[in-house]
Coordinates of C-alpha atoms and ligand atoms in Angstrom, one line a residue:
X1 CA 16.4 74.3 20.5
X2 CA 18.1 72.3 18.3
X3 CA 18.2 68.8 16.9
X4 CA 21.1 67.0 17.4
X5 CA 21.1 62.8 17.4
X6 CA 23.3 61.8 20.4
X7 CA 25.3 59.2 18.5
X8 CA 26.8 60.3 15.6
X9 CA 24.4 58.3 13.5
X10 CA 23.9 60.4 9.9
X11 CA 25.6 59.0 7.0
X12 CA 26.8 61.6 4.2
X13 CA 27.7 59.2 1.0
X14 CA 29.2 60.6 -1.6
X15 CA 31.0 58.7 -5.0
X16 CA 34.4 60.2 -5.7
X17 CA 35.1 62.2 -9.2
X18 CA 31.2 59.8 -10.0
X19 CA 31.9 60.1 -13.5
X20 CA 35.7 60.1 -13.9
X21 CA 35.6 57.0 -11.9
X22 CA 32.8 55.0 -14.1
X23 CA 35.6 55.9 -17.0
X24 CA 38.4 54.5 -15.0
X25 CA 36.3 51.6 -14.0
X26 CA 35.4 50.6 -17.2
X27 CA 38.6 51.2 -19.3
X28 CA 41.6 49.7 -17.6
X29 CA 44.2 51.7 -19.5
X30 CA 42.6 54.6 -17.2
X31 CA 43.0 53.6 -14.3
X32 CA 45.6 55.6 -12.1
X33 CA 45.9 58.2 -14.8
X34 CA 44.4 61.3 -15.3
X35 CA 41.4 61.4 -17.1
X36 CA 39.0 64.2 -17.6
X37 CA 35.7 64.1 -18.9
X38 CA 34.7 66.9 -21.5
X39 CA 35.6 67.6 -23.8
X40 CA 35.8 71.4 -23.5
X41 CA 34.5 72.0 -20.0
X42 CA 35.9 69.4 -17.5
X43 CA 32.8 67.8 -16.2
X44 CA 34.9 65.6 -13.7
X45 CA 38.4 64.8 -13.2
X46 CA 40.1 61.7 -11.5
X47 CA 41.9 62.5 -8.6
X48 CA 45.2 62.0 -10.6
X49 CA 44.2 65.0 -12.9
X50 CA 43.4 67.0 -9.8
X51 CA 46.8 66.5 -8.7
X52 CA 47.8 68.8 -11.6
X53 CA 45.2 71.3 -10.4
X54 CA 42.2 70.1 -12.7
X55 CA 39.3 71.1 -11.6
X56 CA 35.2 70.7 -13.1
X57 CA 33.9 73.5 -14.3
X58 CA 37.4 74.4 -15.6
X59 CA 37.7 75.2 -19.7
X60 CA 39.4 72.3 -21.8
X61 CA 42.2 74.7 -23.0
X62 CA 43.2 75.4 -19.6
X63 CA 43.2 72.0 -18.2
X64 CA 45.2 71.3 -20.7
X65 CA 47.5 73.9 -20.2
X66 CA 47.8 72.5 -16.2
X67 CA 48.0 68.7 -17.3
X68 CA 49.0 68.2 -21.1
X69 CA 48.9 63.9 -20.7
X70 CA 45.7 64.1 -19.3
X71 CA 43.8 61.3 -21.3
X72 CA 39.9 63.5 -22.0
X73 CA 37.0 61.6 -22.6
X74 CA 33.7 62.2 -23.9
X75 CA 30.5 61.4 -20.9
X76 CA 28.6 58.5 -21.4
X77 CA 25.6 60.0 -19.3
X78 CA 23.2 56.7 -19.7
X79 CA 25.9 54.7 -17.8
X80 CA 26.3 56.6 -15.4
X81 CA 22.4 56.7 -14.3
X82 CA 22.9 52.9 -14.6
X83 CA 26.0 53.1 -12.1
X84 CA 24.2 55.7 -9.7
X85 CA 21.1 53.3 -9.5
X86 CA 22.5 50.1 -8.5
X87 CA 24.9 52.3 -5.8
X88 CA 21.2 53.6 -4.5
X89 CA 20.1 50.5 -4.4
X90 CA 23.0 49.0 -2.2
X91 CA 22.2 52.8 -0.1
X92 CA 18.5 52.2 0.5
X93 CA 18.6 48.9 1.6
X94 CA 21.1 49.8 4.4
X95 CA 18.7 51.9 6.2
X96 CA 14.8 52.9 6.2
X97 CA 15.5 56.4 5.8
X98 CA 17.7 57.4 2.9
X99 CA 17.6 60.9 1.1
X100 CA 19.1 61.1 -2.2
X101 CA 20.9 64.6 -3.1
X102 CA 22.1 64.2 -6.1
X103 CA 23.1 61.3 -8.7
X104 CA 26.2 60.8 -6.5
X105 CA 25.5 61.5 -3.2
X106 CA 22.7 60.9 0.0
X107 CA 22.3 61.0 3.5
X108 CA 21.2 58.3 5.4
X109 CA 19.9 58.5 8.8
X110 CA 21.1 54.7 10.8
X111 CA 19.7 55.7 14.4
X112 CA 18.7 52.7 15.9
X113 CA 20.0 50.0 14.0
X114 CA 22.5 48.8 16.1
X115 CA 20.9 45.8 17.2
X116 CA 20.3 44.7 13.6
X117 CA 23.0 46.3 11.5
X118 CA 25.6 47.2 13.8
X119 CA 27.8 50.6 14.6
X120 CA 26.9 53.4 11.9
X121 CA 31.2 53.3 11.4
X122 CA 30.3 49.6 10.9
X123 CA 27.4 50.4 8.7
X124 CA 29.5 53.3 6.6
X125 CA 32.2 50.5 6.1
X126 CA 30.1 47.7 4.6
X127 CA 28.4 50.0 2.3
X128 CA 31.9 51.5 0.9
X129 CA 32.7 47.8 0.6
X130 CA 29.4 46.5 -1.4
X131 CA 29.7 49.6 -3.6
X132 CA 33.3 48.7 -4.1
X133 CA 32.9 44.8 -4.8
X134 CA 29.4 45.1 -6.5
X135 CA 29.4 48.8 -8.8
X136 CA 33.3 48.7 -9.0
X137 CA 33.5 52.3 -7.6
X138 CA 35.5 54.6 -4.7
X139 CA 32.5 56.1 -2.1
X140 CA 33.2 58.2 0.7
X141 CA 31.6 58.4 3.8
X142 CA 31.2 61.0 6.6
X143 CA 29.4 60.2 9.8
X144 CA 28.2 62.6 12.5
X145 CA 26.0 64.2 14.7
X146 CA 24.2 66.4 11.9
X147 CA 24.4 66.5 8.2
X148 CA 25.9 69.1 7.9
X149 CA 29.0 67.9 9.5
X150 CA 28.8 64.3 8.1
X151 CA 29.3 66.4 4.2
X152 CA 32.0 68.3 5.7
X153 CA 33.3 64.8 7.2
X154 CA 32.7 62.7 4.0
X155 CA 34.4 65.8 1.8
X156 CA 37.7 65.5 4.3
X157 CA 37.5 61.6 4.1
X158 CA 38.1 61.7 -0.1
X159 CA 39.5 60.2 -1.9
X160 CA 38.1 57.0 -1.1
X161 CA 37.9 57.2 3.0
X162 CA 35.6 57.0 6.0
X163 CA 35.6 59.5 8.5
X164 CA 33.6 59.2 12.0
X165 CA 33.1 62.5 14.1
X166 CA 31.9 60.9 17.6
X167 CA 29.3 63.3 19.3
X168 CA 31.3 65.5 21.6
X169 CA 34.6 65.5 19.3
X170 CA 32.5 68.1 16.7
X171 CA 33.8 71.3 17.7
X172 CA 37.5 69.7 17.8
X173 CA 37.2 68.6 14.3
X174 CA 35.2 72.0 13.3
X175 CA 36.9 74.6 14.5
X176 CA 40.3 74.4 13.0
X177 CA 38.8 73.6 9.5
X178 CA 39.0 77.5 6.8
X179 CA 35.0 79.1 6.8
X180 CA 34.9 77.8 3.1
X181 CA 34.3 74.6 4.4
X182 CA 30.9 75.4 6.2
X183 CA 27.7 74.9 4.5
X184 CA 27.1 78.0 2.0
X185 CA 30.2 79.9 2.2
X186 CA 31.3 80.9 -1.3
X187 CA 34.2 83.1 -2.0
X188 CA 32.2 86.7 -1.6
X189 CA 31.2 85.5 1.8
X190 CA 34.4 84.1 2.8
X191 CA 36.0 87.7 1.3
X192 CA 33.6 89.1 3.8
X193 CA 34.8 87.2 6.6
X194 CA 38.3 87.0 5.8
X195 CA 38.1 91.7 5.9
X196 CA 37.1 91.0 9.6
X197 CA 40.2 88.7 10.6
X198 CA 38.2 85.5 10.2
X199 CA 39.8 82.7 8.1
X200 CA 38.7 79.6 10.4
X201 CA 35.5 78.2 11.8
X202 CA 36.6 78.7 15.4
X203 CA 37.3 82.4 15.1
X204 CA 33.4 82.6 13.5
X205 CA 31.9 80.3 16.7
X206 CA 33.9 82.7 18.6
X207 CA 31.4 85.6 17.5
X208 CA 28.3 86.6 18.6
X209 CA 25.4 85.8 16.4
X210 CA 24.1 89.3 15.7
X211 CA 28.4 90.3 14.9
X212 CA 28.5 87.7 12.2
X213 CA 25.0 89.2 10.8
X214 CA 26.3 92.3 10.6
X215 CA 29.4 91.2 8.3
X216 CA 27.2 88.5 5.7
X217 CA 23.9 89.7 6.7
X218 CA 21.1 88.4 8.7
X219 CA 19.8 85.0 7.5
X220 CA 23.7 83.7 5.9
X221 CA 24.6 85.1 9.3
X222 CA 22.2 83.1 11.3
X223 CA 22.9 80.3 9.6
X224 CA 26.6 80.6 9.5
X225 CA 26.9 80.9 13.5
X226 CA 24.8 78.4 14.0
X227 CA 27.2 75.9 11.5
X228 CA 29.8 76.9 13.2
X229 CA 28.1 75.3 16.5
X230 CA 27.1 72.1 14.6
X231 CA 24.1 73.2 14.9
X232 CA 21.7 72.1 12.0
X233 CA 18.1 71.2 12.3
X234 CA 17.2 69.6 8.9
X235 CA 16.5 65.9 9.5
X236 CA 17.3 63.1 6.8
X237 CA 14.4 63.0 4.6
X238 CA 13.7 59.7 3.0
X239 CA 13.4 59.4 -0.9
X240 CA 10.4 61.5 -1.2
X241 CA 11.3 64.6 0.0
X242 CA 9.7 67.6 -1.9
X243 CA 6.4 67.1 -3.1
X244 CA 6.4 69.7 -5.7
X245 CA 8.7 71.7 -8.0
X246 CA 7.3 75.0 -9.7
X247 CA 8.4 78.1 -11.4
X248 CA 5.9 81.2 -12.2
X249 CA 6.4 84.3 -14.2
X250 CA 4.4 87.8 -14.0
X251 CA 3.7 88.9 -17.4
X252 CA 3.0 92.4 -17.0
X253 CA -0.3 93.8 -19.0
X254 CA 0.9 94.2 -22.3
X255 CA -0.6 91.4 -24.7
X256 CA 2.1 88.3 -26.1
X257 CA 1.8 86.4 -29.2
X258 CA 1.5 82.8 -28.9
X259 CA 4.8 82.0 -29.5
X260 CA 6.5 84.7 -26.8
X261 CA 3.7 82.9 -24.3
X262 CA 5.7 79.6 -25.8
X263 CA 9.0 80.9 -25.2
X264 CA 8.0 81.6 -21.5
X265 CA 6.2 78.0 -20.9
X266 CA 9.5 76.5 -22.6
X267 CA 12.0 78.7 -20.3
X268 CA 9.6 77.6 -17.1
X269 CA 9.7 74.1 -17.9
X270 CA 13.5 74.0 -18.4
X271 CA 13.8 75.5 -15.2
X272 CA 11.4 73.3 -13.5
X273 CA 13.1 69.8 -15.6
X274 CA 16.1 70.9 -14.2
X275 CA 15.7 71.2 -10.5
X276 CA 13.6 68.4 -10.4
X277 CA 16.8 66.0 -12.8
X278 CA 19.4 68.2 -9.8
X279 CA 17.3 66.4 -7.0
X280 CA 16.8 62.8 -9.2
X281 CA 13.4 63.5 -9.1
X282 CA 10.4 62.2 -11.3
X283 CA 7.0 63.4 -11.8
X284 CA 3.5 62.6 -12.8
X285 CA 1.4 65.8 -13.0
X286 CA 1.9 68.7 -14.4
X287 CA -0.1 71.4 -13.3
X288 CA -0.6 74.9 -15.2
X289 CA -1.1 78.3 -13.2
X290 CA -2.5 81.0 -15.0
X291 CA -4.0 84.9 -13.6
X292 CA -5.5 86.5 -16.0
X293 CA -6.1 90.4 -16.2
X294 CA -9.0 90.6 -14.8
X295 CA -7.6 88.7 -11.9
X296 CA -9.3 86.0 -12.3
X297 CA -7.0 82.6 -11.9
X298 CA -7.5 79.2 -13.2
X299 CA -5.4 76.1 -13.0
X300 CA -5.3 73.3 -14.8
X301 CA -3.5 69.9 -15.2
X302 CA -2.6 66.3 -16.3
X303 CA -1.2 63.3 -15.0
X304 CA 1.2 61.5 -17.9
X305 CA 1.1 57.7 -17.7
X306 CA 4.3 57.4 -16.7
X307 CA 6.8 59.9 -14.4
X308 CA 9.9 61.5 -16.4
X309 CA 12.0 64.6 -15.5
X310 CA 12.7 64.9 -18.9
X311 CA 12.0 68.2 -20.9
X312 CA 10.4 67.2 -23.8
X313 CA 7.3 65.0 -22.8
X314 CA 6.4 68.0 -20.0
X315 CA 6.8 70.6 -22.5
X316 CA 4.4 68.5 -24.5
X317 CA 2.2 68.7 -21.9
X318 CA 2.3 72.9 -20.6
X319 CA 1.8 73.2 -24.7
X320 CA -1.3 71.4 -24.9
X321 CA -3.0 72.8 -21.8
X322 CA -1.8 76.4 -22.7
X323 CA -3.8 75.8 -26.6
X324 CA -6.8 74.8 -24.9
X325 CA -6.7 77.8 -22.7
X326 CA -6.0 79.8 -25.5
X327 CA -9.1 81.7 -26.4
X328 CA -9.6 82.7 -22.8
X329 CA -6.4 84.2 -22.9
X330 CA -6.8 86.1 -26.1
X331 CA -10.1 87.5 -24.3
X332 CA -8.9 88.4 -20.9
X333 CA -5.2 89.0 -21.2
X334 CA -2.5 86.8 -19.3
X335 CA -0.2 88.4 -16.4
X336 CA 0.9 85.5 -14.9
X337 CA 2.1 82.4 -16.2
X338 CA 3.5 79.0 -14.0
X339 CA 4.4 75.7 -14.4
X340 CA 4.5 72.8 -11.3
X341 CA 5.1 69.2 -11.1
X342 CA 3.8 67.1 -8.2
X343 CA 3.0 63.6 -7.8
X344 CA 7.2 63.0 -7.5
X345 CA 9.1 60.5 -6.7
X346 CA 12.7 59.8 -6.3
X347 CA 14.8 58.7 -9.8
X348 CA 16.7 56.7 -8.4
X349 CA 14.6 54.0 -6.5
X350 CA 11.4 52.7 -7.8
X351 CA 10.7 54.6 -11.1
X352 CA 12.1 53.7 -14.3
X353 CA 13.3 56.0 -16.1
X354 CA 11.1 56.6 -19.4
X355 CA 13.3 57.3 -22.1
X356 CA 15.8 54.1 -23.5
X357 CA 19.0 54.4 -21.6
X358 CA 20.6 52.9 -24.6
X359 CA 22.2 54.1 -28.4
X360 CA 20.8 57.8 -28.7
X361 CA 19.9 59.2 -25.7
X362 CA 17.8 62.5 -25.9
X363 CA 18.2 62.4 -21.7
X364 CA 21.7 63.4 -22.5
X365 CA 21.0 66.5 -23.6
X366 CA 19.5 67.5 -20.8
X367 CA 21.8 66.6 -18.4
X368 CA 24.5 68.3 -20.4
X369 CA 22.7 71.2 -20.7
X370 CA 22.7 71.3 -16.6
X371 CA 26.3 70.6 -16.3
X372 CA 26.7 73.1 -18.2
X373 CA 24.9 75.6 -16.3
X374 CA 25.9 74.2 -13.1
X375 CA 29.5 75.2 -14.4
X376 CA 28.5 78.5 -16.5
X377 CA 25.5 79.5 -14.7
X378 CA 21.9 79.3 -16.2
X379 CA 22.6 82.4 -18.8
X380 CA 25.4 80.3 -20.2
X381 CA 23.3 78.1 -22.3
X382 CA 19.9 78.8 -23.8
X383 CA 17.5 77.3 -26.3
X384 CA 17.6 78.9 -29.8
X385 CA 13.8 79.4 -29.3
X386 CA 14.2 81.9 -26.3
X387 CA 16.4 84.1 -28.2
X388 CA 14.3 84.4 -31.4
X389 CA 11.7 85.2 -29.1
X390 CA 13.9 88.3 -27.4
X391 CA 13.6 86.4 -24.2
X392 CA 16.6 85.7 -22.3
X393 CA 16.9 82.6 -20.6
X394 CA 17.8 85.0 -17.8
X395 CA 14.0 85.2 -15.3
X396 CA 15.1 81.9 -14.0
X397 CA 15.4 83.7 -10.5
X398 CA 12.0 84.3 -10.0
X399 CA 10.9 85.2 -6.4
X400 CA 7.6 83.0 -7.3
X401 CA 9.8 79.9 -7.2
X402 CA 8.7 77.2 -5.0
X403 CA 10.9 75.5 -2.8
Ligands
MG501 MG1 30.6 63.1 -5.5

């Protein structure tokens, strides 16, 4: 059993090359060139530096190399939270149940709305219009039966298009499209795939399910057979979504010194900061998990006056509850260490955010740090405190992560 609206009524939205086009946008002597945002890595390039084969994640030198006139300019992070608000805002008020991916992209779920709002091709196309006339930028927008297919539909719309799949016309529209397409197929997997003869998604439907476990394993291979059959239960979630985001560490027996127990809570909460800024979430309380070796646990928390995903002020906080928990520790040993934050809400919509968006923005570094990770991987980057400490920022993948 699987859920599957009948109309093709789930919106994927997604704002093209976000922050090449806020440049573009905002410096006329950009527009319809390429522009690349670094410098060094290219954290987004206009679809006229694509052309050349420049690609994010790619290193400054060799963009270069591909597109020598390619005009690179530095991010301006603070305006681009500004631009991704006031799109949100056009996004939420278009339907009652809108789930925010990312700071450029959602889902929106516009069953029943007809009556009031009219066809969800009719809904995609004033909302690619408002975000046009009223943020000055290029959104695409997928519609179908699942969300899956509306990102694969809103990814084959760009640059700047709307693409409908009516229910019944999926497996059409599927099936011809490479495996790299489908939802979580990378290039190992596709490598995988590619050994056995399959290169397109209709040569993977064609399979049986347990046949496509035994060539990607058994939950990619569920999953994958059941993308390839449009099928894909996950309903829009509106704003909220998650409740919590956490990240633990086991300690082992031996004792730490305070500051290799700091270099832990501050490697936690950069984990934490960072899913929560990759899902434009913001939260409230922070909550500290600690076993101790006699396996006894303890939590404790605080709620901040106002919600943040920032780093800093939550650090603050995981430092001050770990001091006043200190002397237990000393006494009983500490073999487990974790960091969550509930009370969230979405960045996006009601929250302001708590640190000036304006002249220095310490919420830059954050998000630079991310892109660069997102790009690098998390080992790429670290904070100088982690390696005094001779701790890696490499435990991110913890198995007790949450969510
Ligand atoms: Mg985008």
């Amino acid at each position: 059993v699987f859920v599957s609206a009948a109309v093709a009524s789930i919106l994927h939205a997604d704002l093209d090359a976000f922050f090449a086009s806020v440049e573009q946008r905002d410096d006329p002597q950009l527009r319809g060139r390429p522009v690349i945002v670094g410098p060094g890595v290219v954290l987004a390039a206009s679809y006229e530096a694509r052309a050349f084969g420049v690609r994010s994640a790619m290193g400054g030198r060799r963009a270069h190399e591909l597109c020598p006139d390619a005009i690179v300019v530095a991010p301006r992070f603070s305006t681009y939270v500004r631009a991704s608000r006031a799109v949100f805002a056009i996004l939420d008020a278009a339907a009652p149940t809108v789930e925010h991916v990312s700071i450029d992209e959602a889902f929106l779920d516009v069953r029943g709305l007809e009556a009031i709002s009219g066809s969800p091709a009719e809904i995609a196309r004033r909302l690619r219009a408002r975000v046009r006339q009223e943020v000055g930028l290029p959104l695409s927008v997928g519609v179908a039966t699942t969300k899956h297919l509306a990102k694969v539909a809103s990814g084959a719309a760009k640059p700047d298009g709307l693409l409908v799949i009516a229910a019944g016309d999926e497996q059409a529209f599927l099936h011809p499209l490479p495996v790299q397409r489908l939802w979580g197929v990378g290039a190992a997997t596709a490598q995988r795939l590619r050994a056995h003869g399959i290169v397109t998604v209709g040569q993977l439907a064609a399979l049986p399910e347990e046949l496509v476990m035994g060539m990607v394993g058994r939950a990619a291979g569920r999953r994958l057979h059941a993308l390839a059959h449009n099928r894909d239960p996950r309903p829009v979630r509106a704003g909220r979504g998650r409740r919590s985001v956490g990240s633990q560490r086991a300690l082992g027996r031996g004792r730490r010194s305070p500051e290799a127990l700091d270099a832990v809570a501050i490697a936690l909460v950069d984990r934490v900061t960072r899913r929560m800024r990759a899902g434009a979430r913001l939260g409230r309380t922070v909550v500290l998990r600690l076993r101790f070796g006699d396996f006894s646990r303890a939590s404790r928390s605080r709620t901040m006056a106002r919600p943040t995903a920032a780093t800093a002020p939550i650090l603050t906080v995981v430092r001050s509850l770990l001091a006043a928990e200190r002397e237990t520790i000393e006494r009983r040993g500490l073999t487990l260490l974790g960091v969550t934050v509930t009370n969230l809400e979405s960045s996006v919509t009601g929250a302001q955010l708590e640190l000036p968006l304006d002249g220095h923005d310490p919420a830059a570094l954050d998000t630079t740090v991310d892109a660069i990770r997102d790009r690098f991987g998390t080992s790429a980057i670290s904070r100088a405190r982690l390696l005094q400490a001779g701790d890696r920022a490499a435990p991110w993948r913890q198995p007790g992560d949450e969510g």
